[in-house]
PDB file of C-alpha atoms in Angstrom:
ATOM      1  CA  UNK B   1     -23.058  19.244  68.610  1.00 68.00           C
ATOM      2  CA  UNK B   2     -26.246  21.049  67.583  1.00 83.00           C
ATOM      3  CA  UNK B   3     -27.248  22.789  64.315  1.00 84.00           C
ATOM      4  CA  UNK B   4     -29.559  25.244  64.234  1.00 90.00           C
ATOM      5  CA  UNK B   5     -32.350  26.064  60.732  1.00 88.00           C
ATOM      6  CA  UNK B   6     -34.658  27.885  60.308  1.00 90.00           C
ATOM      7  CA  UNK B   7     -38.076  27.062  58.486  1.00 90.00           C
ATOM      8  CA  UNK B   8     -41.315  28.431  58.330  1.00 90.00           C
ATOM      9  CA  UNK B   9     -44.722  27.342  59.210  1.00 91.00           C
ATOM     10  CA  UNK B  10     -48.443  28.076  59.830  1.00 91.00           C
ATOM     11  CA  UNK B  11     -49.244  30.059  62.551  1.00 91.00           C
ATOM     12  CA  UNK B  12     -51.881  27.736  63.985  1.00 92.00           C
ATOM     13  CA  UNK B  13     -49.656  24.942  63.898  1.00 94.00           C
ATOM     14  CA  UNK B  14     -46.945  27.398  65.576  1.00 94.00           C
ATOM     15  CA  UNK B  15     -49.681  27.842  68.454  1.00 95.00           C
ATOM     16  CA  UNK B  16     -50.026  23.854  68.639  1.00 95.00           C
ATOM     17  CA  UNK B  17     -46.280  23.266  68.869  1.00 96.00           C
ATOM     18  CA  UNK B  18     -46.013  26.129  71.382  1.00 96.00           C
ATOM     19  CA  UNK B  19     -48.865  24.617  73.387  1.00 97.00           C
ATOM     20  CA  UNK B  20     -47.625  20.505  73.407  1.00 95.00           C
ATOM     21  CA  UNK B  21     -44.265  21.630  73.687  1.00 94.00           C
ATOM     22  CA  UNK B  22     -45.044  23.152  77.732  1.00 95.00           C
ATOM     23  CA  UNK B  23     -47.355  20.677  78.444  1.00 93.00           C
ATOM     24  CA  UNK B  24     -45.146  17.712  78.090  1.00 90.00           C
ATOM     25  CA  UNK B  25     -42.142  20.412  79.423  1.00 92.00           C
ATOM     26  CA  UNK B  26     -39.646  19.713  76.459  1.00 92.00           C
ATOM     27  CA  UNK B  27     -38.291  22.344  73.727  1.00 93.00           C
ATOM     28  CA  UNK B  28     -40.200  22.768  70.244  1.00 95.00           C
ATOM     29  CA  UNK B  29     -37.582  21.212  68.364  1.00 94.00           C
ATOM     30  CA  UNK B  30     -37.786  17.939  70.907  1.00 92.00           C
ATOM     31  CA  UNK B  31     -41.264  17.847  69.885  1.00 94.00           C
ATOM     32  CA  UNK B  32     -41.500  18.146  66.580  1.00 95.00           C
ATOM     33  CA  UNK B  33     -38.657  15.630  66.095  1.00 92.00           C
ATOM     34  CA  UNK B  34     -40.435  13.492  68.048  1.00 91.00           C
ATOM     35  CA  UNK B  35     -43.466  13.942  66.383  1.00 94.00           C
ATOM     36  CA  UNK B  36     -41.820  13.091  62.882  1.00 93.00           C
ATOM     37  CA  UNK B  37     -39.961   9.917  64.246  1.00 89.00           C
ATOM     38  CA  UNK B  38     -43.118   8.503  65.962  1.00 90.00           C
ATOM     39  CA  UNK B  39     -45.023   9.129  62.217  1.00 91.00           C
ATOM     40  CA  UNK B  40     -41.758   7.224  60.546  1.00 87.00           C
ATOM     41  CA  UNK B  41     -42.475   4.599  63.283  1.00 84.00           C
ATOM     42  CA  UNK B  42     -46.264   4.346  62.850  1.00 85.00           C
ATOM     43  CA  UNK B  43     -45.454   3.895  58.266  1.00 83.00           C
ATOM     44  CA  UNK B  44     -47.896   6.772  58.123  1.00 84.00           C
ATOM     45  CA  UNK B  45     -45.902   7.724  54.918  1.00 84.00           C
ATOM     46  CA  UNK B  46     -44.831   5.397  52.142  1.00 83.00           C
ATOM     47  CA  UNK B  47     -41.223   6.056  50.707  1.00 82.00           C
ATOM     48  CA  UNK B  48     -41.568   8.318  47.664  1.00 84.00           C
ATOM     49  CA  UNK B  49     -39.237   7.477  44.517  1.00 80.00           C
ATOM     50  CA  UNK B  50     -39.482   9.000  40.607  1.00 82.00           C
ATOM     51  CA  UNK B  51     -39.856  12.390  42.034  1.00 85.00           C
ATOM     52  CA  UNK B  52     -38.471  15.355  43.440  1.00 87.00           C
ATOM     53  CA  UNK B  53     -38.863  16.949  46.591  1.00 89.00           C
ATOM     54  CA  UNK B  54     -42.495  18.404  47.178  1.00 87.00           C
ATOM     55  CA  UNK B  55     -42.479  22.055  49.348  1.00 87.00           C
ATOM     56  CA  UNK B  56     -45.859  23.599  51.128  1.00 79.00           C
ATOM     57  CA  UNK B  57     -48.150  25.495  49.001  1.00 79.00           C
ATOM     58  CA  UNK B  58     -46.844  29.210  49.655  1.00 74.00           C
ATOM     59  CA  UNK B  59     -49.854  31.648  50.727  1.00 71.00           C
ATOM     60  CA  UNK B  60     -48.668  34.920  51.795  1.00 70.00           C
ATOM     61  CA  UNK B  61     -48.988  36.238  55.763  1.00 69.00           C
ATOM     62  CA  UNK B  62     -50.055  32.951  57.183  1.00 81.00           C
ATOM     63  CA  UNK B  63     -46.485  31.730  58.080  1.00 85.00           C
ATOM     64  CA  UNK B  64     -43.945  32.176  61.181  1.00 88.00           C
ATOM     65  CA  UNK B  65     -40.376  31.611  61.533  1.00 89.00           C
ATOM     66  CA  UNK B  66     -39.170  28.767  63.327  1.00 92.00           C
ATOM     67  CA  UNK B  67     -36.236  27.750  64.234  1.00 92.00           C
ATOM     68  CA  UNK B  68     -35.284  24.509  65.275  1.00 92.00           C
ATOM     69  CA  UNK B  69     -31.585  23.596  67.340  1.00 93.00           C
ATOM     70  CA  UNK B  70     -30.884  19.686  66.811  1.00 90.00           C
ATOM     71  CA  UNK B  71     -28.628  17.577  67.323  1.00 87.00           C
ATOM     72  CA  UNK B  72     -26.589  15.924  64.382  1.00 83.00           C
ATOM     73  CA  UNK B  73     -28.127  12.841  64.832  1.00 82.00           C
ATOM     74  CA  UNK B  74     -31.494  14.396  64.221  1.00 85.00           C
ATOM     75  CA  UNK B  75     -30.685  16.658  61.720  1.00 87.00           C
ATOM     76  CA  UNK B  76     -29.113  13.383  59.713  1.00 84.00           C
ATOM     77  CA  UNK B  77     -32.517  11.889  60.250  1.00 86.00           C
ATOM     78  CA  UNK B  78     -34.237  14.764  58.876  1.00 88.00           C
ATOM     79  CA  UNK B  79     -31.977  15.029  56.096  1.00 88.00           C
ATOM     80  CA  UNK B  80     -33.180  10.680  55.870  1.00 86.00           C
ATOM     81  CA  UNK B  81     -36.883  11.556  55.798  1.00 88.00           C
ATOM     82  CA  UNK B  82     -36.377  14.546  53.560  1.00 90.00           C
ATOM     83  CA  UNK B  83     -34.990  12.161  51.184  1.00 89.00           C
ATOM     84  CA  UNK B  84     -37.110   9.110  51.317  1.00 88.00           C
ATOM     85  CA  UNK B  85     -40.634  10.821  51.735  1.00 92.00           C
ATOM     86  CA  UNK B  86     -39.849  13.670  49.377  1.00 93.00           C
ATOM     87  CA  UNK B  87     -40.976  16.272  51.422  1.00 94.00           C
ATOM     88  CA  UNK B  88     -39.155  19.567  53.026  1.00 93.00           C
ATOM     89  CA  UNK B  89     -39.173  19.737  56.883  1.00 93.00           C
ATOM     90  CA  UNK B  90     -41.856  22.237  56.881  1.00 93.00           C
ATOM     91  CA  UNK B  91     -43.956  20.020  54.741  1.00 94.00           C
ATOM     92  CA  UNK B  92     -43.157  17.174  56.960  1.00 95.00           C
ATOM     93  CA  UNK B  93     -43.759  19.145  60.148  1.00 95.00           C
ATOM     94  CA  UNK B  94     -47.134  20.093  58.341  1.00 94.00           C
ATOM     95  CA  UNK B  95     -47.802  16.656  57.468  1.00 95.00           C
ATOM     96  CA  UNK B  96     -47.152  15.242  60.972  1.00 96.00           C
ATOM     97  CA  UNK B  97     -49.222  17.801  62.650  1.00 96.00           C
ATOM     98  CA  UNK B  98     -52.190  16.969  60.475  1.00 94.00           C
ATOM     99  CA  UNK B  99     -52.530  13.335  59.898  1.00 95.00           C
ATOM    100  CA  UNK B 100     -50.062  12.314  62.968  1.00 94.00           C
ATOM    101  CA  UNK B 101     -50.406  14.603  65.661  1.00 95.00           C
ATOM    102  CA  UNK B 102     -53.798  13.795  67.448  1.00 95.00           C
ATOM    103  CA  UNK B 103     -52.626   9.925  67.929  1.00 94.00           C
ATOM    104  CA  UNK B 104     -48.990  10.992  68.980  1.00 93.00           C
ATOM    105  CA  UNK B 105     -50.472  12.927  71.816  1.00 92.00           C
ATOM    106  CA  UNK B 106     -52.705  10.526  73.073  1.00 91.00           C
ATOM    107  CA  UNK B 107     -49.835   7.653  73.143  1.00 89.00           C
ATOM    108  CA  UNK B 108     -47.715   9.861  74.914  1.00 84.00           C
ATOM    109  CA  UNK B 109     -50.335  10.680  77.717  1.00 83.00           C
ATOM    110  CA  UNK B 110     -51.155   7.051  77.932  1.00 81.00           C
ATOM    111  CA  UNK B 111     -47.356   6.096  78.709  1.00 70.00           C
ATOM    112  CA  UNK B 112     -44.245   6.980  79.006  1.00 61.00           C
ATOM    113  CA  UNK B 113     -42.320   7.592  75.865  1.00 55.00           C
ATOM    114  CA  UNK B 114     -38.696   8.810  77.074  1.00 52.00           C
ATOM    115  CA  UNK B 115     -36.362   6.651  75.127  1.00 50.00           C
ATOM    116  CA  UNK B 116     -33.467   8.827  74.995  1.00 48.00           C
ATOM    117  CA  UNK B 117     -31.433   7.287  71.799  1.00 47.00           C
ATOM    118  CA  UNK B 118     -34.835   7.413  68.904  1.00 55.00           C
ATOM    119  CA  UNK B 119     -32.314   8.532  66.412  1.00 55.00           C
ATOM    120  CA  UNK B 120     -29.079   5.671  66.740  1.00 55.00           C
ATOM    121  CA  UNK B 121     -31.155   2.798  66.466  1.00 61.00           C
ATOM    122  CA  UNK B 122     -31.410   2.811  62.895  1.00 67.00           C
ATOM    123  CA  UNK B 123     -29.333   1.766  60.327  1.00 72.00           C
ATOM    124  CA  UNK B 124     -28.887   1.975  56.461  1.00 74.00           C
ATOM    125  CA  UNK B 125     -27.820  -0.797  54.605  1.00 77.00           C
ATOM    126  CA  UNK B 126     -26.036  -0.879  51.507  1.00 82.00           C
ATOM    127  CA  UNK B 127     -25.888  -3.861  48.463  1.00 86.00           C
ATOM    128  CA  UNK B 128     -26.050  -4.307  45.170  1.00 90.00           C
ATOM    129  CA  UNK B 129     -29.077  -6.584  43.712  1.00 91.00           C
ATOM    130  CA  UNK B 130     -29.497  -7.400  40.490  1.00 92.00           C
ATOM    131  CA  UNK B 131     -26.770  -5.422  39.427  1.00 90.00           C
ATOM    132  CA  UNK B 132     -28.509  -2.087  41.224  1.00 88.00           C
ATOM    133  CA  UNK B 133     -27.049  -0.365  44.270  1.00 86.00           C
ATOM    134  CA  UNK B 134     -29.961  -0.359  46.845  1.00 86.00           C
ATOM    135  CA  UNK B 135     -29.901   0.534  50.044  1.00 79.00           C
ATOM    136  CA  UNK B 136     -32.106  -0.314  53.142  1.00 77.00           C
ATOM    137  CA  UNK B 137     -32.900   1.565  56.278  1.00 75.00           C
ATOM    138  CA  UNK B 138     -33.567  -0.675  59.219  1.00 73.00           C
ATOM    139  CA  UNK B 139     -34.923   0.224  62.213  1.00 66.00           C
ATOM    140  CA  UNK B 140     -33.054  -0.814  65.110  1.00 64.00           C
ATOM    141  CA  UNK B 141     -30.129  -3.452  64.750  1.00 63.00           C
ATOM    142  CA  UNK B 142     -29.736  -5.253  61.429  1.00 62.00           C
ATOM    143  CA  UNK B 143     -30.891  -8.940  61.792  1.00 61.00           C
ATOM    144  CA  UNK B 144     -27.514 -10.475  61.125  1.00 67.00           C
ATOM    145  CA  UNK B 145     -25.931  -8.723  63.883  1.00 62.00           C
ATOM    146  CA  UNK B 146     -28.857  -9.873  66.266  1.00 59.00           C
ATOM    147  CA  UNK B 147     -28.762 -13.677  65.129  1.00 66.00           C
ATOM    148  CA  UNK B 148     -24.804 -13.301  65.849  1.00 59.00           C
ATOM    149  CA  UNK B 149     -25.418 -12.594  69.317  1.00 54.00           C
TER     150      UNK B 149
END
């Protein structure tokens, strides 16, 4: 099942997209998503909390549609990192194609980064502590299911 949005963002960083996107022969939307997990990865962002979500400054003419068809699973992990870094998706496309970008490129030309399933191995945990619901998002399988193995 896909969904498809729609989002807008700079035109240079349109051209970059464009440009990655055929040389590693996958579609836009593969790229960026891939792009945004490998920055989640890397903790180039620290969780945001106290505040709301921050959008792109708007200037006027400099933008292009794009849209994006993903799957649910990473449309649900958008929806995560919308949440928990407190940015849009076109801020965090912008924010992954300027601080994240350079170094995702070069670790995908150094190997080979197919891992088909980024977006299952992840899981969000839910307790109460102190009283508080909290909730925790672990990468890959929880620890007590591993030691129970």
């Amino acid at each position: 099942m896909q969904f498809e949005t729609t989002t807008c963002i700079a035109k240079e960083h349109r051209e970059l997209l464009n440009y990655y996107a055929s040389v590693y022969d996958i579609s836009v939307t593969d790229f960026i998503t891939s792009l945004i997990h490998y920055a989640v990865l890397c903790e180039k962002q620290d969780p945001k909390t106290f505040k709301g979500i921050q959008y792109r400054k708007r200037r006027k003419g400099q933008w292009e549609r794009i849209h994006l068809y993903v799957r649910y699973n990473e449309y649900e992990f958008l929806l995560d990192m919308k949440k928990i870094w407190k940015m849009s998706v076109a801020l965090l496309i912008e924010y992954c194609i300027e601080n994240v970008l350079e170094e995702f490129v070069k670790r995908l030309s150094e190997e080979d980064d197919t891992y088909s399933y980024r977006f299952r191995s992840y899981t969000i945990k839910f307790e109460k502590i102190y009283g508080f619901e909290s909730f925790q998002i672990i990468w890959g399988l929880p620890p007590e299911i591993m030691e129970k193995t």
